Tab-separated table of C-alpha atoms and ligand atoms in Angstrom:
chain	number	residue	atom	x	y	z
A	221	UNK	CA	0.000	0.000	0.000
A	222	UNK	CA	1.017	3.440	-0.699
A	223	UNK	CA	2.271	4.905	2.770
A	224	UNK	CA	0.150	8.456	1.664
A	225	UNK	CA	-2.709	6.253	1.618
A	226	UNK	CA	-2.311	4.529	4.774
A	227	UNK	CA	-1.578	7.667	6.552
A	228	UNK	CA	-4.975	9.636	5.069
A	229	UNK	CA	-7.104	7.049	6.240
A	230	UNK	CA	-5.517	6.494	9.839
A	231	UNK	CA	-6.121	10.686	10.075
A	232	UNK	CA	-9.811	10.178	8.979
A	233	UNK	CA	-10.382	6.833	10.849
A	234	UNK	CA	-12.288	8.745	13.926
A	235	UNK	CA	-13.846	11.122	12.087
A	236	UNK	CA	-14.173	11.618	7.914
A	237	UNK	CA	-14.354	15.259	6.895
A	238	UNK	CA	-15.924	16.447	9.551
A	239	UNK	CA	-19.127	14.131	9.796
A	240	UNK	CA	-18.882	12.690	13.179
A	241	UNK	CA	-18.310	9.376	11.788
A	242	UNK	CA	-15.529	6.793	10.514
A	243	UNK	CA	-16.424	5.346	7.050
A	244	UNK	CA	-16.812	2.039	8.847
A	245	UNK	CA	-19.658	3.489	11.343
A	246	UNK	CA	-21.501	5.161	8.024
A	247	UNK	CA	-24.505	3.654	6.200
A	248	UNK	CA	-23.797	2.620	2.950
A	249	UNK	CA	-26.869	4.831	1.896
A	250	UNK	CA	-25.794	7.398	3.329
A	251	UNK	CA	-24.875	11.206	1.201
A	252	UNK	CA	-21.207	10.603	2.719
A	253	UNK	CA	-20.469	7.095	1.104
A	254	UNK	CA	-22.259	7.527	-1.821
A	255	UNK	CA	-20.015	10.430	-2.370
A	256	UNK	CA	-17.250	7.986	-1.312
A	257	UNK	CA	-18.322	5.958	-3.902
A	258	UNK	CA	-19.390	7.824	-6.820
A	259	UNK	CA	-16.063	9.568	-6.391
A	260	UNK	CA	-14.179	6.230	-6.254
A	261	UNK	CA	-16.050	4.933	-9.440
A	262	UNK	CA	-15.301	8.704	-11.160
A	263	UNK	CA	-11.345	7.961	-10.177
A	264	UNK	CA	-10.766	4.627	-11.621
A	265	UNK	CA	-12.272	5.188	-14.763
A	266	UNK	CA	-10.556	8.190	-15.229
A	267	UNK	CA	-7.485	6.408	-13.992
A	268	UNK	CA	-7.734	3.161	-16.644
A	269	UNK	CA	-9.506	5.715	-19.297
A	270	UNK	CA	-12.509	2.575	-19.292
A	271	UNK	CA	-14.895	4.021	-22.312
A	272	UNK	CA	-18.584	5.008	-21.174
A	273	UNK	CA	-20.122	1.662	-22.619
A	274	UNK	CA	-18.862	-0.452	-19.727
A	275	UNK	CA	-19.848	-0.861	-15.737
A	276	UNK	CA	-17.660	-0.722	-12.975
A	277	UNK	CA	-18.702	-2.595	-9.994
A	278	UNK	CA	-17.911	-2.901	-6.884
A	279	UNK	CA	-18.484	-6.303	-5.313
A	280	UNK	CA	-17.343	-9.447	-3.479
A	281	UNK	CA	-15.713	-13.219	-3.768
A	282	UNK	CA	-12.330	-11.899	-4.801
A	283	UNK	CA	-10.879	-13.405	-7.688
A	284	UNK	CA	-12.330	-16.918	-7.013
A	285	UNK	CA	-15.339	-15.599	-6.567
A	286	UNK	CA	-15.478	-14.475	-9.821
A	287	UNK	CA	-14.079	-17.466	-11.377
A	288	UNK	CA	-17.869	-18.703	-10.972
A	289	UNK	CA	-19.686	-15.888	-10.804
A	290	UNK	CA	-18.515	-15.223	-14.849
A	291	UNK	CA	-19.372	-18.284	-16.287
A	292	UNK	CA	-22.836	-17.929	-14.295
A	293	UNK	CA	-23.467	-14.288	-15.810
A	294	UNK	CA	-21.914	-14.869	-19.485
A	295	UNK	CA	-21.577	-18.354	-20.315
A	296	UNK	CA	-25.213	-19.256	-21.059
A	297	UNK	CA	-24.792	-22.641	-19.975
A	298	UNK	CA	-22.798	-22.897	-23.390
A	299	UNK	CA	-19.331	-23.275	-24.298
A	300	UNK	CA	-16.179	-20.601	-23.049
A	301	UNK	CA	-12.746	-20.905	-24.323
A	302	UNK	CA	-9.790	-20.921	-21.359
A	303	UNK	CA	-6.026	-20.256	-22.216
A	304	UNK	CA	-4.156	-22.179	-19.738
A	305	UNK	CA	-1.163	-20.132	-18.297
A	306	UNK	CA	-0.239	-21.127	-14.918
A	307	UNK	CA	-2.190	-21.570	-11.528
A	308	UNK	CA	-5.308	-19.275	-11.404
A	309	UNK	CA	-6.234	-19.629	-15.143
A	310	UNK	CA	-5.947	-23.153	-14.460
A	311	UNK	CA	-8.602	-23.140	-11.267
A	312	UNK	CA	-10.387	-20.267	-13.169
A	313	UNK	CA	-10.994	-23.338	-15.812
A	314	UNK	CA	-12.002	-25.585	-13.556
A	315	UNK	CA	-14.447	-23.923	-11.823
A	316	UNK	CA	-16.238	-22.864	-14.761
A	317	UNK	CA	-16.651	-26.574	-15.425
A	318	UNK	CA	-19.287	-26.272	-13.286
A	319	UNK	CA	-21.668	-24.049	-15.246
A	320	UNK	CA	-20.642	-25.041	-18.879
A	321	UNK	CA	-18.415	-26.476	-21.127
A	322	UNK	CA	-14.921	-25.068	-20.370
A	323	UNK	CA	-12.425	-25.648	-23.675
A	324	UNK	CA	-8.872	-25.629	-23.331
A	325	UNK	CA	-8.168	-23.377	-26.202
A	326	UNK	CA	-4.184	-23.772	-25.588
A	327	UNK	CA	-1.346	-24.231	-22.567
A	328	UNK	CA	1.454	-24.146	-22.097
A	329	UNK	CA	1.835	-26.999	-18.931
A	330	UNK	CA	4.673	-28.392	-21.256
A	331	UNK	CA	7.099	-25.439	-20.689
A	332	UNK	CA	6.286	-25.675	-17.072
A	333	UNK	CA	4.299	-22.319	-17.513
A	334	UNK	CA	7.707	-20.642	-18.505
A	335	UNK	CA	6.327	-19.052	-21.495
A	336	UNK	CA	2.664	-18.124	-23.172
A	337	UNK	CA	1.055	-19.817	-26.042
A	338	UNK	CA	1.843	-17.898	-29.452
A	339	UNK	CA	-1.965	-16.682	-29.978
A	340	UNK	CA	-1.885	-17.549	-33.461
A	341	UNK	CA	-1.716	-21.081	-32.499
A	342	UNK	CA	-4.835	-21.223	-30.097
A	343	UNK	CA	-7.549	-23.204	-31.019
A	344	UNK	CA	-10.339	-21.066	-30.300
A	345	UNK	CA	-14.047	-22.137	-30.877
A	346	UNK	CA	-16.684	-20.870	-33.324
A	347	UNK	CA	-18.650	-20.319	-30.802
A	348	UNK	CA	-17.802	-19.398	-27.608
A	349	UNK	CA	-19.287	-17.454	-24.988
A	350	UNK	CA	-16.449	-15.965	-23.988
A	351	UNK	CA	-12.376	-16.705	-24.054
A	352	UNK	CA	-10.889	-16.384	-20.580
A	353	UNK	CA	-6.875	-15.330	-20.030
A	354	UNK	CA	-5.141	-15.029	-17.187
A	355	UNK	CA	-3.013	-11.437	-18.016
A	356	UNK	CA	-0.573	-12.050	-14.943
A	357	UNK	CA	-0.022	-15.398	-13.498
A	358	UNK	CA	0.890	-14.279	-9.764
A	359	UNK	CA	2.590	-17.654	-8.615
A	360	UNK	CA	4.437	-18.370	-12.320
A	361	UNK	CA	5.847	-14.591	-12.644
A	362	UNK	CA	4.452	-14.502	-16.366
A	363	UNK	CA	2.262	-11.775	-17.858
A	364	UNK	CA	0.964	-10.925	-21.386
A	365	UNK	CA	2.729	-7.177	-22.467
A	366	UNK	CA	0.081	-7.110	-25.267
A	367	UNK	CA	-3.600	-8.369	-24.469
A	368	UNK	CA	-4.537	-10.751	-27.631
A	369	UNK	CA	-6.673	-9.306	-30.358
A	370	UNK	CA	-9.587	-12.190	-30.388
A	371	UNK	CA	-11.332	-10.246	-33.666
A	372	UNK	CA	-7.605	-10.559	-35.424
A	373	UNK	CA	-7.803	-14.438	-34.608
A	374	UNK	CA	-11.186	-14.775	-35.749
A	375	UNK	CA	-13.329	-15.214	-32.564
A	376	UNK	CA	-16.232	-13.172	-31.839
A	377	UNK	CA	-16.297	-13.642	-28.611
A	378	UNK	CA	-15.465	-11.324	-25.655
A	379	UNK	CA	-12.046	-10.974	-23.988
A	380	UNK	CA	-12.485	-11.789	-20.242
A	381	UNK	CA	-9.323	-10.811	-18.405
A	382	UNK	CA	-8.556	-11.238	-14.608
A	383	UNK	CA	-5.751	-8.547	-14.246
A	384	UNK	CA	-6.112	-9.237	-10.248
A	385	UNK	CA	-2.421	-8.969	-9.508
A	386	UNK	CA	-1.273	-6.189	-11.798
A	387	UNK	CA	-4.467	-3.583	-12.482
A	388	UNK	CA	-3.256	-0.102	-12.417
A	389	UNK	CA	0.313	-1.319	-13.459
A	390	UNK	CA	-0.036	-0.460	-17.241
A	391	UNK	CA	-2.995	0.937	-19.335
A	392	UNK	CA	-5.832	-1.746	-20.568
A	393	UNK	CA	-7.021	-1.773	-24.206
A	394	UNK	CA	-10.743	-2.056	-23.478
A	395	UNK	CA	-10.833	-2.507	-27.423
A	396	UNK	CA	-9.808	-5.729	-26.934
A	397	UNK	CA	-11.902	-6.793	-23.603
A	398	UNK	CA	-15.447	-7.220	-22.931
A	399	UNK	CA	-15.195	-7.936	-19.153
A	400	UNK	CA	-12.175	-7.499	-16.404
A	401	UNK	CA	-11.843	-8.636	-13.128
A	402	UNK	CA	-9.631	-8.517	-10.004
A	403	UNK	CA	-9.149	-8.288	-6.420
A	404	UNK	CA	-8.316	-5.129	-4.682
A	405	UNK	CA	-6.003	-6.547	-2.754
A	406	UNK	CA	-2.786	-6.805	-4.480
A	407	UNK	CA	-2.770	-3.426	-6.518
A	408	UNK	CA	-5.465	-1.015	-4.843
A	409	UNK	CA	-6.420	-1.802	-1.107
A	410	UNK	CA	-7.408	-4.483	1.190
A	411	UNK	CA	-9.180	-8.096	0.478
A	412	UNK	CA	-12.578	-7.672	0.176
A	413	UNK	CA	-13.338	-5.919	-2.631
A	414	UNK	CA	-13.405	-6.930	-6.253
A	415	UNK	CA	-13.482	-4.686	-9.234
A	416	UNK	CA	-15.493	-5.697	-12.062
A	417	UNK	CA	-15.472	-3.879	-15.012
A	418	UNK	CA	-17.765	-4.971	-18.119
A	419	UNK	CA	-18.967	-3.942	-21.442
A	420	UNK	CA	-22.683	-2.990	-21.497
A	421	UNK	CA	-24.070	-5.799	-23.824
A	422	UNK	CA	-22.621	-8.578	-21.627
A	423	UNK	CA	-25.274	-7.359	-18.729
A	424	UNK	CA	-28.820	-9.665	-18.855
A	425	UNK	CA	-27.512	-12.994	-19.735
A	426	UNK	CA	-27.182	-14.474	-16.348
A	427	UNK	CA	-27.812	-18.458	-15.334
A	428	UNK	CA	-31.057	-18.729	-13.425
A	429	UNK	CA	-29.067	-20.134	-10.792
A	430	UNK	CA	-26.454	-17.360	-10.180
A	431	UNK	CA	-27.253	-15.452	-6.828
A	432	UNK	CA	-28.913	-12.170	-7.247
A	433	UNK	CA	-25.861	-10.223	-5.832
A	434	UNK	CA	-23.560	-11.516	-8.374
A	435	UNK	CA	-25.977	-11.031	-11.260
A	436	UNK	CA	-23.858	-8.192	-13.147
A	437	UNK	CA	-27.034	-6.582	-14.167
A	438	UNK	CA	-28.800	-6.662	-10.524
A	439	UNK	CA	-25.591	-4.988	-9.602
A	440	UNK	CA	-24.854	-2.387	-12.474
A	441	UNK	CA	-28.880	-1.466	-11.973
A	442	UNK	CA	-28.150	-0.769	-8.287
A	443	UNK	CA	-24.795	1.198	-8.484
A	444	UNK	CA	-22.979	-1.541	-6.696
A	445	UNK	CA	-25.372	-1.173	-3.735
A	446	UNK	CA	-27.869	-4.358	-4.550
A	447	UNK	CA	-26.637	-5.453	-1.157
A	448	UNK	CA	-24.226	-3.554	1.097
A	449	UNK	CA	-21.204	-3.392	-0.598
A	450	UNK	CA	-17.448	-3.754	1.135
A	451	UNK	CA	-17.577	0.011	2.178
A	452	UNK	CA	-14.330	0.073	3.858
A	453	UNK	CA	-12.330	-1.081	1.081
A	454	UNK	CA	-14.021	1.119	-1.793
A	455	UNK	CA	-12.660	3.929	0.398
A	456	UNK	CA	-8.903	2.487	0.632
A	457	UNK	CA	-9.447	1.827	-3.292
A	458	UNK	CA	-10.660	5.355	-3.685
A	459	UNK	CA	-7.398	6.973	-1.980
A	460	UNK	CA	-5.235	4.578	-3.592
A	461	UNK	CA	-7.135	5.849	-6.930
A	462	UNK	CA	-6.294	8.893	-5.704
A	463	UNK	CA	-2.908	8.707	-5.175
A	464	UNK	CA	-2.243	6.984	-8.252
A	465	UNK	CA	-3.936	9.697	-10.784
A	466	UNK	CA	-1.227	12.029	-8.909
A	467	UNK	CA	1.792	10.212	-9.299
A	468	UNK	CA	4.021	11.291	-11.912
A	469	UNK	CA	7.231	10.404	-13.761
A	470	UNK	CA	8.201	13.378	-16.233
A	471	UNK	CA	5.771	14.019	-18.355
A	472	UNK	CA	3.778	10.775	-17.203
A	473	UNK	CA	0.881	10.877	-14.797
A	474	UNK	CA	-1.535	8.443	-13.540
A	475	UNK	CA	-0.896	4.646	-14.592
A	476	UNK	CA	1.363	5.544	-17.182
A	477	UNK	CA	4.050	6.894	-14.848
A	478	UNK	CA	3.287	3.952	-13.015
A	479	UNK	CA	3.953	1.779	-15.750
A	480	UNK	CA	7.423	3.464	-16.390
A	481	UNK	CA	8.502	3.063	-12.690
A	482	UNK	CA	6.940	-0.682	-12.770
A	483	UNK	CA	9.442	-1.351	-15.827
A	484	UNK	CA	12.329	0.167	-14.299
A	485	UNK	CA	12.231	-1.464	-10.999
A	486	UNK	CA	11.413	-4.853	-12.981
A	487	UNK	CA	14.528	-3.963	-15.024
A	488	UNK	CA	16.214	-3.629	-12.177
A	489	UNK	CA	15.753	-6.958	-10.681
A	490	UNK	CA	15.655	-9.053	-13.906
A	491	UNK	CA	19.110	-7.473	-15.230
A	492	UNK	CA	20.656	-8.683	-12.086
A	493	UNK	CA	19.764	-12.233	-11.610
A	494	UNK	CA	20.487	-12.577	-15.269
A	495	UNK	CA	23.598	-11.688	-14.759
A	496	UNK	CA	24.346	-13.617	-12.130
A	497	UNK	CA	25.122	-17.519	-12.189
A	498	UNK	CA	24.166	-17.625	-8.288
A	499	UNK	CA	20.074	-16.649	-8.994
A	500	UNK	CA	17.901	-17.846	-12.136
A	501	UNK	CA	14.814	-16.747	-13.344
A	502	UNK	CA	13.088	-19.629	-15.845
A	503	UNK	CA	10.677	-17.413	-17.370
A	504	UNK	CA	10.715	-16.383	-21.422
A	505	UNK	CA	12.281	-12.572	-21.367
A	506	UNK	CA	9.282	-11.955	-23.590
A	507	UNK	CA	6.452	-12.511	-21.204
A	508	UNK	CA	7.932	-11.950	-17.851
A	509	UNK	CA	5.858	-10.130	-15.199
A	510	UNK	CA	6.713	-6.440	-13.786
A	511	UNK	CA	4.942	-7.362	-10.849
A	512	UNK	CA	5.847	-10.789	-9.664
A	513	UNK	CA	9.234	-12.233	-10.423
A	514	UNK	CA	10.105	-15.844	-9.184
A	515	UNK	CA	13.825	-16.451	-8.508
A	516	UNK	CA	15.568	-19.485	-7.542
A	517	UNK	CA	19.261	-20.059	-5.840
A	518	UNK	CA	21.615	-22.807	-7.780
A	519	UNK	CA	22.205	-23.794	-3.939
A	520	UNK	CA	18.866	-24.551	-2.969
A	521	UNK	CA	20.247	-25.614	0.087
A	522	UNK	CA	20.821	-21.914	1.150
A	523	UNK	CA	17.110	-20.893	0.895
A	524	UNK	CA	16.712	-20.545	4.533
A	525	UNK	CA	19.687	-18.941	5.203
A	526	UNK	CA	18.813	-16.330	2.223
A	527	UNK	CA	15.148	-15.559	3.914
A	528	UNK	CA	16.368	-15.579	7.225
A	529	UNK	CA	19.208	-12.812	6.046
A	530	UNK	CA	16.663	-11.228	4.079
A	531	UNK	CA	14.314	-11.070	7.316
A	532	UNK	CA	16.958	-9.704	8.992
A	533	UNK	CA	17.656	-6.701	6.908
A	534	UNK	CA	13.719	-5.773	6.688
A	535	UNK	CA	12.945	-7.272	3.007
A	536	UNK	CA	9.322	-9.475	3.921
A	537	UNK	CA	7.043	-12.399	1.856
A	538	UNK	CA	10.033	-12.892	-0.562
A	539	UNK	CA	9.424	-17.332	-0.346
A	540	UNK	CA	8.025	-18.557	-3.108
A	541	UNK	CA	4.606	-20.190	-3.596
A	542	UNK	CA	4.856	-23.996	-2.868
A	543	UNK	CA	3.862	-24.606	-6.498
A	544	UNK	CA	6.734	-23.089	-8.438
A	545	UNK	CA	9.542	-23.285	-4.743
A	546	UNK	CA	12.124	-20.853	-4.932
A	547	UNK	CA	11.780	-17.156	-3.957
A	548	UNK	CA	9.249	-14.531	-5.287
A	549	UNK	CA	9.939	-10.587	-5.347
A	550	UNK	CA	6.296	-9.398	-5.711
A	551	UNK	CA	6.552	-5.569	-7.000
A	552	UNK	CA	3.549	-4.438	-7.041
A	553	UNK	CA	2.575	-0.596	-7.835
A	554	UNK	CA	3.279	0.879	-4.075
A	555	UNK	CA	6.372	-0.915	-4.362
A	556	UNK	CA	8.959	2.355	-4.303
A	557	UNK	CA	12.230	1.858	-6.639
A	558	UNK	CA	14.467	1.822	-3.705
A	559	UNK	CA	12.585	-1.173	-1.933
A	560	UNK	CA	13.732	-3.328	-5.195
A	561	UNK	CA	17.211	-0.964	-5.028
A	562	UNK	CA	17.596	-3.115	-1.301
A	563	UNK	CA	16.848	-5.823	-2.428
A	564	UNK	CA	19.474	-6.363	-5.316
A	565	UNK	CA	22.071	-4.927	-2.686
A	566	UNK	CA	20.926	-7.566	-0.511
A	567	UNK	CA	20.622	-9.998	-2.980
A	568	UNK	CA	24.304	-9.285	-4.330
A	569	UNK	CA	25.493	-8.961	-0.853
A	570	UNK	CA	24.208	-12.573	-0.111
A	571	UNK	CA	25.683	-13.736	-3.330
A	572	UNK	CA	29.435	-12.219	-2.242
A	573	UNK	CA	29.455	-13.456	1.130
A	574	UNK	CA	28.874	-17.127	0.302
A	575	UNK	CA	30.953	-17.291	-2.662
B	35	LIG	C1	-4.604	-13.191	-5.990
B	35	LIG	C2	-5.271	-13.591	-7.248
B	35	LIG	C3	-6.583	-14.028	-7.258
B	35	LIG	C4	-7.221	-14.065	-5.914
B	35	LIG	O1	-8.399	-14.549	-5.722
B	35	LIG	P1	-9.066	-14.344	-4.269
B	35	LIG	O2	-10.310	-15.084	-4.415
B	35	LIG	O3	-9.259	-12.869	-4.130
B	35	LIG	O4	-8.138	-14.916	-3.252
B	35	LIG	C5	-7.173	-14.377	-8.462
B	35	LIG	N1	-6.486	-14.273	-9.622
B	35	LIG	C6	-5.204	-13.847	-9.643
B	35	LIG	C7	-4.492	-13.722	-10.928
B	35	LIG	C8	-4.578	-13.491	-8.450
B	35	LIG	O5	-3.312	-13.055	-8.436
């Protein structure tokens, strides 16, 4: 989280702007969080430039969450297309087994999810409801720098994207999507709250089974407020929303500085374990993520020792996920330059001592 952020809402905890009350003692229908939230909805599209002909809703289930909840809402019981990339497109497929027929358009399992499927090689259906992608596989460090153009590759069907662990990193082109998701939590605020963002013709199809509050339309009809809403974090979203149409880098504001500060530090970090025989990153150059690089000593043997140090000298969460082993580095947006800047002195400092 950006430290400005944290700050702002530990000075309005007691008391925002002068109501009497913290956001978490306010009623949801209330003037003073519907001006929390209008604002907050105002902010992000701004902030991601999302056109006029799609929704942005707040709502709950995180990520998993969703990977039912879209299926029930745009599936039609039919047939949706799923690129397999690592770990969460791979549940996000097979929880949508449950609601229709979930094709495995192309993987890349055989590269040990080192490297995305050339798009030109998918083999995407006629007619499918949707195509899911995964545009940053957390846990396998890999992310697509270009979303795929589904009209170029002759589908008709709507992009759905979970950008959960890099939104706000980099622009979107909505041109290409009909329907993102993610949770706040990595990028913009605390669990709790998931962003959904979808085109307006993709509302009204809904399963008769899926549950009123996660019925896009039920939601988009009620300005996020079909049922109480996650209040608190739509306000942390709202200052991180904030902060992040403020930040600048030269003549870049708003998510494109961000995305110039997101490729430096991941510069940073990547140049350096390349060039060292002592760390190894297994991921294709081409698709590696700016906001979650795994890492991996040629001693494995020293991977205590190398948290333990790391502990030590104030760099946190660097293990790895138990799928992949190894370390992780996860550099999200609040991530500042000089937290990556310590770690590569630690890391080369680790490196020296034990060679
Ligand atoms: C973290 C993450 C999720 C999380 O789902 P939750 O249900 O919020 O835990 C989903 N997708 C991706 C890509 C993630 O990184």
């Amino acid at each position: 989280m950006p430290e400005a952020v944290l700050q702002r809402a530990a000075a309005e905890m007691l008391d925002w702007h002068g109501s009497g009350m913290g956001v978490m003692e306010m009623s949801h229908r209330g003037k003073e969080f519907g001006a929390i939230c209008t604002q907050a909805e105002a902010d992000i599209r701004e902030l991601l430039a999302v056109p006029s002909q799609f929704h942005i809703l707040f709502m709950q289930g995180g990520g998993l969450g969703e990977n039912a909840i879209v299926p029930m809402n745009l599936s039609r019981g039919t047939r949706a297309d799923f690129v397999l990339t690592g770990s969460w497109s791979i549940k996000s497929h097979k929880e949508a087994q449950r609601y229709c027929e979930a094709k495995v358009v192309a993987s890349n399992a055989a590269d040990g999810h080192t490297r995305l499927p050339d798009p030109a090689g998918w083999q995407l259906s006629a007619d499918a409801s949707y195509v899911h992608v995964c545009t940053n596989e957390t846990i396998n460090g890999i992310e697509f720098q270009q979303l795929p153009d589904l009209a170029a590759l002759g589908s008709k069907a709507p992009l759905v994207i979970d950008f959960s662990s890099h939104v706000a990193s980099r622009p979107v082109d909505w041109s290409r999507v009909g329907l993102a998701f993610g949770g706040a939590q990595k990028n913009l605020g605390p669990a709790g709250l998931t962003i959904v963002i979808v085109r307006d013709d993709l509302l009204g199809h809904a399963l008769q089974i899926c549950p009123s509050a996660f019925n896009y339309k039920t939601v988009a009809d009620n300005q996020s407020m079909y049922n109480t809403p996650p209040t608190w974090g739509i306000y942390i979203a709202g200052l991180t929303f904030q902060w992040l149409r403020e930040q600048q880098e030269g003549e870049l504001r708003g998510v494109a500085a961000m995305e110039a500060r997101n490729i430096a530090k991941a510069r940073l970090l990547y140049d350096f374990i390349d060039g060292s025989d002592f760390y190894a990153n297994k991921v294709d150059p081409g698709c590696r993520s700016r906001m979650n690089v795994p890492f991996f000593l040629a001693d494995e043997s020293r991977n205590e020792a190398f948290l333990a140090g790391a502990r030590e000298a104030g760099l946190l969460q660097l293990k790895g996920h138990k799928s992949v082993g190894g370390m992780r580095a996860s550099i999200y947006n609040a991530m500042p330059l000089g937290g990556v800047q310590a770690l590569v002195a630690y890391m080369r400092e680790f490196e020296r001592s034990r060679a």
